[in-house]
Each structure stands twice: as structure tokens, then as C-alpha cells.
Amino acid sequence: METRLLEYMESNHMDAFYITKQANIRYISRYMGGDAFLLITKACYYILTDPRCTEQAEKECPEYKVVNWRPFGSVAACIGSIVKKDKLGSVAFEEDHVNYNQWAEMKKEIPAELIGTSGIIDSYRTIKTPEEIQYLKNACDLASRAYEMLLKDVRVGITEKELESKLSYYMVTLGGDTKPNFNLCISGTRTSLLHGIPSTKSIEPGDLVLLDFGIEYRGYTSDMTRVFVVGKATRKQKEVYDYALRMLETGLSQIHDGVKAKDVCHAVEEVIRGTEYEKYYYSSIGHGIGLFVHESPFLRPNSEDIIRENNVMAVEPGIFIPGWGGIHLEDDILVTKDGYVNLTTASRELFEL
């Protein structure tokens, strides 16, 4: 159990904390399934689920009291019953993860003061424990190895979907748990789509191919990006790639405990400033990774985040040119006191396959 949460509740006079974000549920309880919610009180830790998940919850969370919320009609009504039984005066909740209908149901069913909070548990997740760091190292290693295996499958005529499927297969076969929902493989002019999804488009001679992908290991997600060319790279492909590589290397060189996220961004911007590609540069260049693929700290020009030792981050500056294509490279790193350790071992080379 995360003792900081109990201390936060004590200092803010909260009798209970209702947790709905899946990543935060995993972080606090280590429950790896779905269809569950947590209600943390000083006297008891509750995991609220339905009968399909009871067995898993009991096995993974032996210190929790497992409650089937279905007989109550709603999770809010289940919490209301616990509030009455345990005589709880206040319930904190994650207000950034509750919609209007859920809020109305909570007000109706929970006879206690409702206290909205935002980002409390998320902030605990930014500094990784040794166990979390090892899980992330494993996830990064699996992704790197799978990428290197995939290169032998690249050929003219294979589709984006086929390549992405092979990549996912390799990552799971090597020991990954499941792929995140963001994995993409795009080619040709489609590489300028920041979050394009794999299509039935066939890879053509001269195509630039961009892979942005990761794998979960014990719930922790890697996130890397690599590019290559099918055939010979053009002068422009090489030039844009060189800028992307220089931006990544510059960004990484700025990383250390205590650096401001916006200062990293400003250093990267200087690489592209005054060039013909400046207007195609996307200024959000990285983020933390962990139980969720995008978490604090964020590398943005207006960010107030401070990078701290044992943050694990993805750094990914890029250039996206509509109608031509895009290139960005992405490495996952562990922040140290004086710098970083690169967890992404796959080559960044612009392979001509």
C-alpha cells in the first residue's frame, strides 16, 4: 500500500479515497485486471469489482477486501453502503476521471462530503522504484530486440498492418505481456501523421517507414520510434533524418536531475531554428512512461515540470512535413543525478533495406 496516500488523506482530513484510473489502481494495489475500483480507508482497503474478476482480485490483492458491487446496482451505491457501514464522513475522488453522469450518481448515492482531487496519485508515479525501473528496462529491451528481428521481414509489397502484426508478435513471443494500443507502422507520405494507424497500404520502393511502438511488461510500457527506408534513401530523407537525430542527441545531452523540462525543449529548438524545416517541428518532444504511456513529466516549451532522478522518460523530437512524410526518433531513458541511462538499445541508423 502506498503510505504517501494514507498520509495525504490524514493531513487533508479525508476518511476515504475513491480511485478510478486504471493506472492508479494498478500502482496502489498491484491488481492487473480490469473492471475494478479502489476505496481506500484508514481501517480497510476495498477493491470493488464484479464476479468475473473476484478470483483474480483475491489472488493479486490479498490485503484488500474484495466486494462485488453488482448487487448494489452501481459502484457509487456500493460505496454509499460502505460509507454508511464504516461511518465515513468524507470521500476523496479523482475529479479529472469522473464524468458528469458519474458525478451525479456519486452525489445521489454517497452520503458523505465529496472532495475532488487531481493528480495526487499520478505525482507519486513519476519517481520510479527499483522494481518499476527493472520492469521498464525489460519492456525497453523487448521492444529493441523485436525491432531488430523485424528488419529481416521488411520487403516491397508487405502491408503496414502485416509489419505491425509481426512486430507485436515478436514482442509478445520474447516475453512481453501485451502491446499498448498506440503501436503504429506507417509508410511513405503517411509518416507525417503523428498518430496514424497501420493501414492496408503496401510498402513501396523508396518508402520511408516509421514504427512508433512499445510493449507492456508487468503493466509497464516502453515507447520507442525508429525509421528506415525500403531501398535507397533520398538526399532529403537523409537530411531530415540527420536533423531528427541531432535534435534527439541534443535533447538527451540536456537531461539530468533538476533540469527544467522547458530548458530541454529550448535547446532542441535551437537545432532546427532558422532552417527550412523549422515550421514542421513539433515542439512537444517527450514524456514520462510507466503504467501509462504518457505521464508526467512532460517535455513541452511551456511546461513547469522539473526532471528528477529516477524519472523514466521517452524523448522524441521530430519533423512532420504534410504531403512528404515525417521522421522522429524516440529513446526511453532513466534519469540519473548527472545525466541518463539509455534503456533503448536498438540502433538508430537509417537502414536502407
mmCIF file with all atom_site columns, N, CA and C in Angstrom, residues 157-161 198-204:
data_model
loop_
_atom_site.group_PDB
_atom_site.id
_atom_site.type_symbol
_atom_site.label_atom_id
_atom_site.label_alt_id
_atom_site.label_comp_id
_atom_site.label_asym_id
_atom_site.label_entity_id
_atom_site.label_seq_id
_atom_site.pdbx_PDB_ins_code
_atom_site.Cartn_x
_atom_site.Cartn_y
_atom_site.Cartn_z
_atom_site.occupancy
_atom_site.B_iso_or_equiv
_atom_site.pdbx_formal_charge
_atom_site.auth_seq_id
_atom_site.auth_comp_id
_atom_site.auth_asym_id
_atom_site.auth_atom_id
_atom_site.pdbx_PDB_model_num
ATOM 1  N N  . GLY A 1 157 ? 5.950  -4.644 -50.901 1.00 0.00 ? 157 GLY A N  1
ATOM 2  C CA . GLY A 1 157 ? 4.694  -5.377 -51.033 1.00 0.00 ? 157 GLY A CA 1
ATOM 3  C C  . GLY A 1 157 ? 4.043  -5.755 -49.721 1.00 0.00 ? 157 GLY A C  1
ATOM 4  N N  . ILE A 1 158 ? 4.834  -5.848 -48.650 1.00 0.00 ? 158 ILE A N  1
ATOM 5  C CA . ILE A 1 158 ? 4.231  -6.144 -47.355 1.00 0.00 ? 158 ILE A CA 1
ATOM 6  C C  . ILE A 1 158 ? 3.430  -4.931 -46.899 1.00 0.00 ? 158 ILE A C  1
ATOM 7  N N  . THR A 1 159 ? 2.324  -5.141 -46.227 1.00 0.00 ? 159 THR A N  1
ATOM 8  C CA . THR A 1 159 ? 1.490  -4.015 -45.814 1.00 0.00 ? 159 THR A CA 1
ATOM 9  C C  . THR A 1 159 ? 1.909  -3.496 -44.441 1.00 0.00 ? 159 THR A C  1
ATOM 10 N N  . GLU A 1 160 ? 1.460  -2.277 -44.161 1.00 0.00 ? 160 GLU A N  1
ATOM 11 C CA . GLU A 1 160 ? 1.729  -1.690 -42.847 1.00 0.00 ? 160 GLU A CA 1
ATOM 12 C C  . GLU A 1 160 ? 1.148  -2.562 -41.739 1.00 0.00 ? 160 GLU A C  1
ATOM 13 N N  . LYS A 1 161 ? -0.066 -3.052 -41.932 1.00 0.00 ? 161 LYS A N  1
ATOM 14 C CA . LYS A 1 161 ? -0.695 -3.896 -40.920 1.00 0.00 ? 161 LYS A CA 1
ATOM 15 C C  . LYS A 1 161 ? 0.095  -5.181 -40.700 1.00 0.00 ? 161 LYS A C  1
ATOM 16 N N  . PRO A 1 198 ? -1.841 1.839  -38.569 1.00 0.00 ? 198 PRO A N  1
ATOM 17 C CA . PRO A 1 198 ? -1.430 0.977  -39.681 1.00 0.00 ? 198 PRO A CA 1
ATOM 18 C C  . PRO A 1 198 ? -2.599 0.713  -40.631 1.00 0.00 ? 198 PRO A C  1
ATOM 19 N N  . SER A 1 199 ? -2.301 0.722  -41.922 1.00 0.00 ? 199 SER A N  1
ATOM 20 C CA . SER A 1 199 ? -3.338 0.537  -42.935 1.00 0.00 ? 199 SER A CA 1
ATOM 21 C C  . SER A 1 199 ? -2.979 -0.660 -43.815 1.00 0.00 ? 199 SER A C  1
ATOM 22 N N  . THR A 1 200 ? -3.795 -0.880 -44.831 1.00 0.00 ? 200 THR A N  1
ATOM 23 C CA . THR A 1 200 ? -3.521 -1.953 -45.793 1.00 0.00 ? 200 THR A CA 1
ATOM 24 C C  . THR A 1 200 ? -2.589 -1.478 -46.906 1.00 0.00 ? 200 THR A C  1
ATOM 25 N N  . LYS A 1 201 ? -2.064 -0.270 -46.777 1.00 0.00 ? 201 LYS A N  1
ATOM 26 C CA . LYS A 1 201 ? -1.119 0.232  -47.781 1.00 0.00 ? 201 LYS A CA 1
ATOM 27 C C  . LYS A 1 201 ? 0.100  -0.674 -47.859 1.00 0.00 ? 201 LYS A C  1
ATOM 28 N N  . SER A 1 202 ? 0.495  -1.024 -49.054 1.00 0.00 ? 202 SER A N  1
ATOM 29 C CA . SER A 1 202 ? 1.694  -1.838 -49.260 1.00 0.00 ? 202 SER A CA 1
ATOM 30 C C  . SER A 1 202 ? 2.939  -0.957 -49.254 1.00 0.00 ? 202 SER A C  1
ATOM 31 N N  . ILE A 1 203 ? 4.018  -1.500 -48.731 1.00 0.00 ? 203 ILE A N  1
ATOM 32 C CA . ILE A 1 203 ? 5.295  -0.790 -48.748 1.00 0.00 ? 203 ILE A CA 1
ATOM 33 C C  . ILE A 1 203 ? 5.826  -0.759 -50.174 1.00 0.00 ? 203 ILE A C  1
ATOM 34 N N  . GLU A 1 204 ? 6.221  0.426  -50.632 1.00 0.00 ? 204 GLU A N  1
ATOM 35 C CA . GLU A 1 204 ? 6.685  0.610  -51.999 1.00 0.00 ? 204 GLU A CA 1
ATOM 36 C C  . GLU A 1 204 ? 8.174  0.945  -52.021 1.00 0.00 ? 204 GLU A C  1
#
